[in-house]
XYZ file of C-alpha atoms in Angstrom:
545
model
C -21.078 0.613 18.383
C -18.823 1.740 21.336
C -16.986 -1.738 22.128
C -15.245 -1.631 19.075
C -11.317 -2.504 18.943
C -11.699 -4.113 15.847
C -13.476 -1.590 14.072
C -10.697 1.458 14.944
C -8.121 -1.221 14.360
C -9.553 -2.568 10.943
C -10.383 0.802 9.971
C -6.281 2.073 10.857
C -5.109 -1.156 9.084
C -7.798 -0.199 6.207
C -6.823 3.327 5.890
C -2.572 2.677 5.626
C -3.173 0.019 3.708
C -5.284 1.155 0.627
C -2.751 4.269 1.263
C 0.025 1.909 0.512
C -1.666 0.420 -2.429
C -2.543 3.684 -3.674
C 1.518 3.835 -3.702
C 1.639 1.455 -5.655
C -0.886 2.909 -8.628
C 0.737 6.355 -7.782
C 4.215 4.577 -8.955
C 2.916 2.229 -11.439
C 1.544 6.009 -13.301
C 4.282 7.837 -12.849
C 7.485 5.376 -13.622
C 6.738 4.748 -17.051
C 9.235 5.644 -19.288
C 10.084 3.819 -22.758
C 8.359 3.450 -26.217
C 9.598 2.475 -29.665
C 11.819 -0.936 -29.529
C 13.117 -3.371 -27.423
C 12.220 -4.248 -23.530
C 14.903 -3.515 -20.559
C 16.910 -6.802 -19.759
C 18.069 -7.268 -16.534
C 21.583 -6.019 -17.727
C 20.881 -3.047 -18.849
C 18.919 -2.301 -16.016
C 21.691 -2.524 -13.849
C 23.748 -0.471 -16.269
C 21.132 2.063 -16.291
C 21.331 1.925 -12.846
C 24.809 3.150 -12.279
C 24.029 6.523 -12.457
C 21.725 6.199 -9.674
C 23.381 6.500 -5.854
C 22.759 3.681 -3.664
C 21.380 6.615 -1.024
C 17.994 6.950 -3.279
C 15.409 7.289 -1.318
C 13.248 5.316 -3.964
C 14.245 4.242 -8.241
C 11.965 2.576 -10.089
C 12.744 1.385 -13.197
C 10.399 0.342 -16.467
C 11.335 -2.258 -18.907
C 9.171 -1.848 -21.275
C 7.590 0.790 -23.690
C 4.674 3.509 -21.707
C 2.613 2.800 -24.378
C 2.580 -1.364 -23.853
C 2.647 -1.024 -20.353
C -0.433 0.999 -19.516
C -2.440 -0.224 -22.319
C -2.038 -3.344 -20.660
C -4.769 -1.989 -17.945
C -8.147 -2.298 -18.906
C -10.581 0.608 -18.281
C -7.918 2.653 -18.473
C -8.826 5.979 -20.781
C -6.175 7.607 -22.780
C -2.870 6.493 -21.608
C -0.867 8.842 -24.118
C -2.348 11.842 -21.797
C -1.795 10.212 -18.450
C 1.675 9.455 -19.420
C 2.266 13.268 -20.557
C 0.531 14.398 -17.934
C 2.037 12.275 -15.069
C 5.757 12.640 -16.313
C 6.361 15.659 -18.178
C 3.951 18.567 -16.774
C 5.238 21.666 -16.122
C 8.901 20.843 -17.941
C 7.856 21.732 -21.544
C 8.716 19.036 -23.182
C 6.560 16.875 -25.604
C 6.789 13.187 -25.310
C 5.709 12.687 -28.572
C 7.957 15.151 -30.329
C 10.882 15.590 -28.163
C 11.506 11.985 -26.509
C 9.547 9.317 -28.433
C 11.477 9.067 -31.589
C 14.762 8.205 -29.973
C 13.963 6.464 -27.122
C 15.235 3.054 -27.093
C 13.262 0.606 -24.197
C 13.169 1.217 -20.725
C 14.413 4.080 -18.523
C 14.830 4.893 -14.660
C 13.346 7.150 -12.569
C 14.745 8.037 -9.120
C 13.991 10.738 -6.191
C 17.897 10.895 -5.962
C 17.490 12.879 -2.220
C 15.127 14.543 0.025
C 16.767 17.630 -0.131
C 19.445 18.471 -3.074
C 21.012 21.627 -1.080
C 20.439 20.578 2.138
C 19.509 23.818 3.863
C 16.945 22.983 5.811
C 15.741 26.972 6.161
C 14.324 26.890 2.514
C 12.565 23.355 3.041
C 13.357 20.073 1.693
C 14.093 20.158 -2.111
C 13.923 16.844 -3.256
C 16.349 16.015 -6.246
C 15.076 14.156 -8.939
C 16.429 12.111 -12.141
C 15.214 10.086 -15.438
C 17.584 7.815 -16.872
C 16.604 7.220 -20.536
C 18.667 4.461 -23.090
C 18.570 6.373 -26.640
C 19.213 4.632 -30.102
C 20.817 7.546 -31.689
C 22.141 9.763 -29.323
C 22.581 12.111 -32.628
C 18.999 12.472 -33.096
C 18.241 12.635 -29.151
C 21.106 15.541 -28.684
C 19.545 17.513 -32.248
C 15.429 17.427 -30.502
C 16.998 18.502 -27.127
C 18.385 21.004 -29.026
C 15.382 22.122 -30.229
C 13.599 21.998 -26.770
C 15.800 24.484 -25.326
C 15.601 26.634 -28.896
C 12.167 26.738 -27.836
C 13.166 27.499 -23.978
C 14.954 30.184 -25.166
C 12.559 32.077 -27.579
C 10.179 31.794 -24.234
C 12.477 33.837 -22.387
C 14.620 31.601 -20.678
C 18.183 32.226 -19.908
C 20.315 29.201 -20.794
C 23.425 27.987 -18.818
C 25.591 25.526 -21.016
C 28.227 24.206 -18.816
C 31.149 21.459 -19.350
C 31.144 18.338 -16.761
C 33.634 15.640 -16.933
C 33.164 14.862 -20.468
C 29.606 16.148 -21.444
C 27.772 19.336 -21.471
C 24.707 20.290 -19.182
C 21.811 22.659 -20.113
C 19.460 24.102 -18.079
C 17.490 26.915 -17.539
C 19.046 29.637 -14.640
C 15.881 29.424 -13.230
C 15.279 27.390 -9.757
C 13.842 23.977 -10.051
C 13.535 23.798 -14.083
C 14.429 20.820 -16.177
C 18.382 20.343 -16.721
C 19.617 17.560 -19.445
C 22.571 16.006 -20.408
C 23.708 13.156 -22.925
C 25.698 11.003 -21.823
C 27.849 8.918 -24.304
C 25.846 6.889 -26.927
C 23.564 5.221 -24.786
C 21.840 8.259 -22.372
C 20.029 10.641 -22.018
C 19.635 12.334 -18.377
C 16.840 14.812 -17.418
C 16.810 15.966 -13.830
C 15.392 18.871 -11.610
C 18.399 20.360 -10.516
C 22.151 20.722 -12.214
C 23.842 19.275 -9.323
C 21.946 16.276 -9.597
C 22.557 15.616 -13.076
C 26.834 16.290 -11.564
C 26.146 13.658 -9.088
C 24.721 11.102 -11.444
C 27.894 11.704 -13.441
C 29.742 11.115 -10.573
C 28.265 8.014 -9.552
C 29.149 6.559 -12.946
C 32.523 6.928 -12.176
C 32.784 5.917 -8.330
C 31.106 2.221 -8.738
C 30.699 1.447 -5.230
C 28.262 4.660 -5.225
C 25.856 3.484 -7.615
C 22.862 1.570 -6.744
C 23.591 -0.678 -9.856
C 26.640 -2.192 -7.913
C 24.648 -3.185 -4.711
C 24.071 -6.675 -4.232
C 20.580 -6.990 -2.994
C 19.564 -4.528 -6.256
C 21.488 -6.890 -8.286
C 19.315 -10.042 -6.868
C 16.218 -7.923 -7.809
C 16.492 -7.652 -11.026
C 18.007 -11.015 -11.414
C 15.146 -12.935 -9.642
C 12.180 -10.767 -11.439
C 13.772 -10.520 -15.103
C 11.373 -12.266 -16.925
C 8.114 -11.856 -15.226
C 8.303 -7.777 -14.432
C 7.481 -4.437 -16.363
C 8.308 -2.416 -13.370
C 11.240 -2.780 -10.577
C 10.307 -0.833 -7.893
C 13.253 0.161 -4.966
C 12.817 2.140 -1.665
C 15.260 2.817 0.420
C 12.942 2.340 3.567
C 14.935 4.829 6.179
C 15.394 7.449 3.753
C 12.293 7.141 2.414
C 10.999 7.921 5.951
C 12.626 10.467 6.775
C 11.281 12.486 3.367
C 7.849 11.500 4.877
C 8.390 12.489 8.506
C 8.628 9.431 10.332
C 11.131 8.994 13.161
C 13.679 6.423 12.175
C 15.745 4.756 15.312
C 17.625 1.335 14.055
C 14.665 0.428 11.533
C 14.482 -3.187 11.005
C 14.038 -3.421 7.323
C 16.817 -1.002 4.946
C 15.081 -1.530 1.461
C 11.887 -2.833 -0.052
C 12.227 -4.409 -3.602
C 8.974 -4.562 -5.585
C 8.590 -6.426 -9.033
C 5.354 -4.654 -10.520
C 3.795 -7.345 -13.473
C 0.742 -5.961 -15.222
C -1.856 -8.773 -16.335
C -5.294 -8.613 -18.507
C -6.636 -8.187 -14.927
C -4.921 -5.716 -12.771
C -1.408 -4.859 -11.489
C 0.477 -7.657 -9.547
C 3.263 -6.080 -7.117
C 5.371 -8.771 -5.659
C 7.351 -7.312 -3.175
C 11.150 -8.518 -0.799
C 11.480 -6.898 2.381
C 15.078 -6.727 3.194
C 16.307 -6.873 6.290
C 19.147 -5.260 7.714
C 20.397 -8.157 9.836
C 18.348 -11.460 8.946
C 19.455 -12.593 12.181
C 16.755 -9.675 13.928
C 13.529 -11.307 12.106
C 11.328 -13.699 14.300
C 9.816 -16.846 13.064
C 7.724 -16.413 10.310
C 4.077 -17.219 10.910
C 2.479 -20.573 9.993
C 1.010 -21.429 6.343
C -2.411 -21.041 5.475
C -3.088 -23.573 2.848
C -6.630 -23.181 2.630
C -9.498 -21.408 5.175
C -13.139 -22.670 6.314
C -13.466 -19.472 7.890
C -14.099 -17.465 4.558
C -17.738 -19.208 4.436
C -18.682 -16.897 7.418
C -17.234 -13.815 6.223
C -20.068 -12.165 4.587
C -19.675 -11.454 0.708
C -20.667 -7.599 1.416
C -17.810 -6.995 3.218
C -15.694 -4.072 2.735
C -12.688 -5.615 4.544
C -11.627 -9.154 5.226
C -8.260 -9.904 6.965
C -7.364 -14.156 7.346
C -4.348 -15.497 8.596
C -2.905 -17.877 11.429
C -2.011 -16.715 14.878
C -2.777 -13.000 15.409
C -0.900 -13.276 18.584
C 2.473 -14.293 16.835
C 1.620 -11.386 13.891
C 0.613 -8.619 16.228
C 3.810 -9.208 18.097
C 5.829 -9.780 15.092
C 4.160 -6.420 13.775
C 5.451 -4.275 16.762
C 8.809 -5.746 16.446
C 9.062 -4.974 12.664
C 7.487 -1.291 12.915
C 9.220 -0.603 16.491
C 12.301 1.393 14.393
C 9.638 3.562 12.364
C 8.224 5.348 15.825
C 5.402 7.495 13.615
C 3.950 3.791 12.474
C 4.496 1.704 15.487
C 2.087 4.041 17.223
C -0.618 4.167 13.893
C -1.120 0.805 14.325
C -1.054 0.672 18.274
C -2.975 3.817 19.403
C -6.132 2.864 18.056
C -6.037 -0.466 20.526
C -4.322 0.892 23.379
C -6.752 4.129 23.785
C -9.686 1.422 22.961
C -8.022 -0.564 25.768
C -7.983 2.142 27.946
C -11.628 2.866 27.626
C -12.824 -0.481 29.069
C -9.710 -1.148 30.938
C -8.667 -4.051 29.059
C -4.959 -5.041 28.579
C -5.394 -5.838 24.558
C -2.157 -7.990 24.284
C -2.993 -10.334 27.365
C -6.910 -10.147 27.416
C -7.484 -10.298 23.535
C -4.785 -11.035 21.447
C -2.934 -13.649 23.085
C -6.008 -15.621 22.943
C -6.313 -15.914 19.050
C -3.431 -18.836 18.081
C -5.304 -20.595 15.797
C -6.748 -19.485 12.258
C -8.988 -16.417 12.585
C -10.793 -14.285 10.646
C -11.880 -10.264 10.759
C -14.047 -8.568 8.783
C -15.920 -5.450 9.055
C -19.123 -4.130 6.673
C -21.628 -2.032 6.381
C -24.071 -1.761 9.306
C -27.464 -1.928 8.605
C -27.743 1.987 7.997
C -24.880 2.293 5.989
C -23.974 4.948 7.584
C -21.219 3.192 10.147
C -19.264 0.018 10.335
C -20.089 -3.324 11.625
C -17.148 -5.432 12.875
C -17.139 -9.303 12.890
C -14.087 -11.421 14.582
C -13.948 -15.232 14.262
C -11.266 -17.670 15.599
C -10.640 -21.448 15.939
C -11.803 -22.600 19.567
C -8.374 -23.640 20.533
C -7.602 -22.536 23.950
C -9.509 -20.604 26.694
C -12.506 -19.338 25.001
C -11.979 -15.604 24.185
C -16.029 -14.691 24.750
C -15.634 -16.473 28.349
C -13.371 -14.004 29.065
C -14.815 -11.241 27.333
C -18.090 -12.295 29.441
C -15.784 -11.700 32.865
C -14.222 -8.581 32.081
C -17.357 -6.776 30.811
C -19.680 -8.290 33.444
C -16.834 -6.053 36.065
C -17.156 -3.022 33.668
C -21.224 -3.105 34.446
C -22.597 -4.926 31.188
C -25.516 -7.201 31.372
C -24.774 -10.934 29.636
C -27.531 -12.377 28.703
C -28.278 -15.188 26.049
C -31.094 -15.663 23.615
C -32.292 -17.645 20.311
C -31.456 -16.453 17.135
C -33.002 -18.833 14.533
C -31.445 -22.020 15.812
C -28.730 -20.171 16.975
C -28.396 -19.732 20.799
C -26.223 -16.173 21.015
C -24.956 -14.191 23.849
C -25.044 -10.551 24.085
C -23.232 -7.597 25.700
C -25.848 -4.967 26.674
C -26.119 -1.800 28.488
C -29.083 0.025 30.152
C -29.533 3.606 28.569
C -32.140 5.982 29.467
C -33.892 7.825 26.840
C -33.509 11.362 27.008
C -37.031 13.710 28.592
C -38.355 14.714 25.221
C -40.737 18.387 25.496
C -43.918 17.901 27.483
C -42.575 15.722 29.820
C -42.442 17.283 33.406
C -40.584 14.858 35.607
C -38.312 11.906 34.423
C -41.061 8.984 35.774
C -41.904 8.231 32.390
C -37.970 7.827 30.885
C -37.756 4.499 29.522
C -34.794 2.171 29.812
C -33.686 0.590 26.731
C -30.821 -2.090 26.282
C -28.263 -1.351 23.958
C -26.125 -4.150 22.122
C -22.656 -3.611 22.326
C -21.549 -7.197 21.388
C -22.937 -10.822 20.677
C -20.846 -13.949 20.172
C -21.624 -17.370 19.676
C -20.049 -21.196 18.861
C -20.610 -22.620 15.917
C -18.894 -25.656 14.789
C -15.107 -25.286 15.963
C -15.307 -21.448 15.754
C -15.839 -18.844 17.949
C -17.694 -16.006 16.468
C -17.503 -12.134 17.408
C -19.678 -9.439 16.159
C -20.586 -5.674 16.773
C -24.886 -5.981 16.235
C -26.975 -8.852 16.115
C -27.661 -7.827 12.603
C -24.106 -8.873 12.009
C -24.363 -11.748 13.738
C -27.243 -12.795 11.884
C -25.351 -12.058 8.225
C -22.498 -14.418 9.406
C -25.100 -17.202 10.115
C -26.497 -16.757 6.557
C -23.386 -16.630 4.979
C -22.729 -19.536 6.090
C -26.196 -21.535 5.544
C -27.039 -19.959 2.295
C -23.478 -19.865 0.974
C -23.579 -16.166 0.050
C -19.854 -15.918 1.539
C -16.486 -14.474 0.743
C -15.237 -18.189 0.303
C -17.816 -18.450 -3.202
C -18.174 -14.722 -4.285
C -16.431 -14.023 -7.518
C -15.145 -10.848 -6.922
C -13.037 -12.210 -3.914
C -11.732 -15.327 -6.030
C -10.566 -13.304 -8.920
C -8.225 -10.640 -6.230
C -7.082 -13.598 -4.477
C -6.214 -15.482 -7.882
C -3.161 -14.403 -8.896
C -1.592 -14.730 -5.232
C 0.025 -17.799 -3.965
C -2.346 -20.495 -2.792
C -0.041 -21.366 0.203
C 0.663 -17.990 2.501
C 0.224 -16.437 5.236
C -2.633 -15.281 5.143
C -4.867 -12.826 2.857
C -5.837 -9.032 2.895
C -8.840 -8.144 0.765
C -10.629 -4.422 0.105
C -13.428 -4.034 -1.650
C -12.452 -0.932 -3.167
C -16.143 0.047 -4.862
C -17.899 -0.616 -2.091
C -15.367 0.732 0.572
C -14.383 2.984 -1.716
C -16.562 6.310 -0.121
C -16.655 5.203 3.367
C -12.800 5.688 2.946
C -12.679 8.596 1.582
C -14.450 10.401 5.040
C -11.897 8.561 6.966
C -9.358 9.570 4.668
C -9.316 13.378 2.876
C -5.984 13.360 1.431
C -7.089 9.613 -0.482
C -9.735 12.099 -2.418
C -6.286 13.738 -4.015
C -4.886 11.126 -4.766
C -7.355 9.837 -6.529
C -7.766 13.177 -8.523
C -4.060 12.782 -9.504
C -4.605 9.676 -10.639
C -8.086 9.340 -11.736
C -7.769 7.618 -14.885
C -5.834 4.328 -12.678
C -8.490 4.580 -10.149
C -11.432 4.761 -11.881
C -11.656 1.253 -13.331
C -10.177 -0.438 -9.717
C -12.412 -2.858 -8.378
C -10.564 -4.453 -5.159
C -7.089 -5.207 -3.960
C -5.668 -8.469 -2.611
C -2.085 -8.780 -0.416
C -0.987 -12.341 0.417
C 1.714 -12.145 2.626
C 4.510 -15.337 2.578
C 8.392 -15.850 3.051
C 10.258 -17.672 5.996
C 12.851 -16.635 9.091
C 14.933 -14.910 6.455
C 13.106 -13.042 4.269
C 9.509 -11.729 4.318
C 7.454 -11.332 1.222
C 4.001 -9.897 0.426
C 1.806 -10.252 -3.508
C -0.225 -7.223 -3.617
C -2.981 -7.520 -6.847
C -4.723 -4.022 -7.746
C -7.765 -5.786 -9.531
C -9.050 -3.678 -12.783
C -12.309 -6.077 -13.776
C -15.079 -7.096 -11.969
C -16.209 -10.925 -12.797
């Protein structure tokens, strides 16, 4: 399988985005903050969010109770541990004991900085804060009390300092829990001292606080009634904590309204630009695709849309400020492109306009990847011109029957290697190796990596056995919009090993968040939006039809 752009492509796209989605589980585990009474209006989110600086590199807040929330997800084992587990390991405290009998609704979480001292010769220290609403600050203030009675007796030693109207605690100790209470309505926990100072300050200075920016404001306005989660990252600080170069980024916040349903997680997510103005047009609808009855239904990946040539482009423009993921996404095609000499903007891409489908699945091993591409035969014919360029690069074309089918194939002559006992290389045999077929069917042009693929898109689409009917595909894609831009779908239990040899560090993620990934079946993004805005669904899918 060496001419294979799509593959390394599908399998970059593949590997950032089940990375993002595991984001989103990663998040959705660790930003739950609230039992007892009452769910977080949009209001009091905003108030809670004062204390937050507009500078965060990402806040998420929770309006409802821990408890409601991740019950909500079936499969899911134990949510009383994850939640301790996730939140409050390593600090000491006891949700149960120390947190759950005041806490009043939901509460914010925020990584406040990348690095609270910034010193840059001792690392980044990230600063990090939860803002909790309390419904008797008297009882909250008496069991923090008691948590640092017990800090204490462990050896401890306590610092209890005044700050513009209430009193800190915390431990002298680098990096250890500090608290505060803040009035009648909050209790603050952070990881550092100064960042519990800064919150206060924040408070105080309006035009600091995250709670006074507009676009935050919209957020929580639009996705009041239909969120448990608000999600907020501030995209160019964000990448800088990651290590991504950052050069006039496009896009200065992503806004993410995280709704759990009897089925999975819906994440509906606003990308905000930093100048409207600097977005292109926004690629055409897709109301409804033929093109799913050829995808296989054993496919790990499936990718539809409208115009690849108009999103590819529009993707470079969008990712050009981020250098680190401009080139993720590129490098894969441009050393591909390099290896057969192919330009892969003028020779392939700008030759899919019209709707188009990519896929890729298991080869018939299972040990590698099979790539299928299809498009709508608008235009020059992209296998024509395929044909010329690897007819120059020394590949034999050549056509045959399939069935009823009548497919052409890419070969190349290899010699097998002199095996023991032979004494002179007379008796090597030449073999023809399948790089490629494609074929015309209907009013679609059809790309694959094997003839075995080939031969699963034909019987896909004559026996039915396709994406377009299979129920596991149906139930990702259900909650999205019907009219978008076009649809991202991963198998996750099928892809779900394959991805984790491409991908080590998804292993620990998953191990940090086993009991969330455990019971996930597939995940679905829609993208949608227009010139101004650009929007994306993303459904984590819990239960398998």
């Amino acid at each position: 399988m060496n001419l294979a752009p799509i593959a390394q492509w599908g399998k970059t796209i593949l590997k950032v985005s089940t990375l993002v989605a595991c984001g989103l589980v990663f998040w959705l585990s660790g930003c739950a903050r609230s039992p007892v009474s009452g769910d977080l209006s949009a209001v009091e989110a905003l108030e809670t969010a004062r204390f937050i600086s507009k500078q965060a590199p990402v806040v998420v807040s929770l309006s409802q109770k821990p408890e409601q929330v991740l019950s909500q997800i079936k499969g899911l084992d134990r949510p009383d541990k994850l939640l301790q587990n996730t939140l409050l390991d390593n600090t000491g405290l006891d949700y149960k004991q120390d947190i759950q009998p005041w806490l009043d609704g939901g509460g914010i979480w925020a990584m406040t900085s990348t690095d609270v001292d910034r010193q840059g010769e001792n690392g980044q220290q990230p600063g990090y804060l939860v803002v909790l609403p309390t419904k008797n600050a008297q009882l909250s203030q008496e069991l923090l009390e008691v948590y640092w009675q017990r800090e204490a007796i462990a050896g401890q030693d306590l610092v209890f300092e005044p700050y513009k109207g209430t009193q800190l605690i915390y431990s002298q100790e680098e990096n250890r829990i500090s608290t505060t209470v803040v009035g009648s309505r909050f209790v603050l926990l952070a990881n550092y001292s100064k960042v519990l100072k800064e919150a206060i300050n924040n408070v105080q200075v309006a035009e600091l606080s995250l709670g006074a920016t507009p676009d935050y404001q919209e957020l929580q306005e639009l996705n009041s009634e239909k969120k448990e989660a608000i999600s907020w990252l501030n995209l160019p600080r964000l990448a800088q904590k990651l290590g991504i170069q950052v050069n006039h980024p496009l896009y200065q916040a992503l806004g993410m309204a995280v709704q759990l349903q009897p089925e999975g997680v819906l994440a509906q997510t606003h990308w905000l630009p930093t100048d409207p103005a600097l977005l292109e047009g926004a690629e055409a609808p897709l109301n409804s695709s033929s093109l799913l009855a050829y995808l296989p239904s054993s496919s790990y990946l499936a990718i539809n849309g409208v115009n690849l040539r108009q999103f590819w482009q529009q993707m470079q423009t969008e990712t050009a400020g981020y250098g680190n993921i401009s080139e993720i996404i590129r490098q894969p095609l441009l050393d591909w492109g390099k290896q057969w000499k192919l330009d892969v903007q003028a020779d392939i891409l700008d030759a899919i306009e019209g709707e188009y489908a990519i896929a890729l699945l298991p080869d018939e091993a299972e040990k590698d990847l099979d790539w299928i591409v299809i498009r709508e035969n608008t235009g020059e014919s992209l296998s024509d011109r395929l044909d010329r360029i690897l007819n120059q690069q020394g590949f034999s074309i050549g056509s045959f029957q399939l069935d009823d089918q009548t497919l052409v194939a890419w070969t190349q002559l290899i010699a097998d290697p002199i095996t023991d006992g032979e004494e002179t290389a007379k008796s090597r045999v030449l073999k023809a190796k399948v790089q490629g077929v494609h074929t015309t069917l209907n009013q679609y042009e059809i790309i694959t990596s094997s003839i075995a693929a080939m031969d699963r898109v034909l019987k896909a689409k004559s026996t039915g056995n396709s994406l377009a009917t299979d129920a596991l595909f149906q139930a990702s894609i259900a909650p999205l919009p019907e009219v978008n831009q076009g649809y991202f779908f991963i198998n996750w239990r099928s892809a779900q090993k394959p991805l984790e040899r491409q991908i080590p560090l998804l292993r620990l993620v998953e191990l940090a968040t086993k009991p969330l990934f455990d019971p996930l079946e597939s995940v679905a993004i829609a993208s949608y939006g227009d010139a101004q805005e650009r929007q994306a669904d993303v459904f984590l899918n819990y239960t398998h039809p």
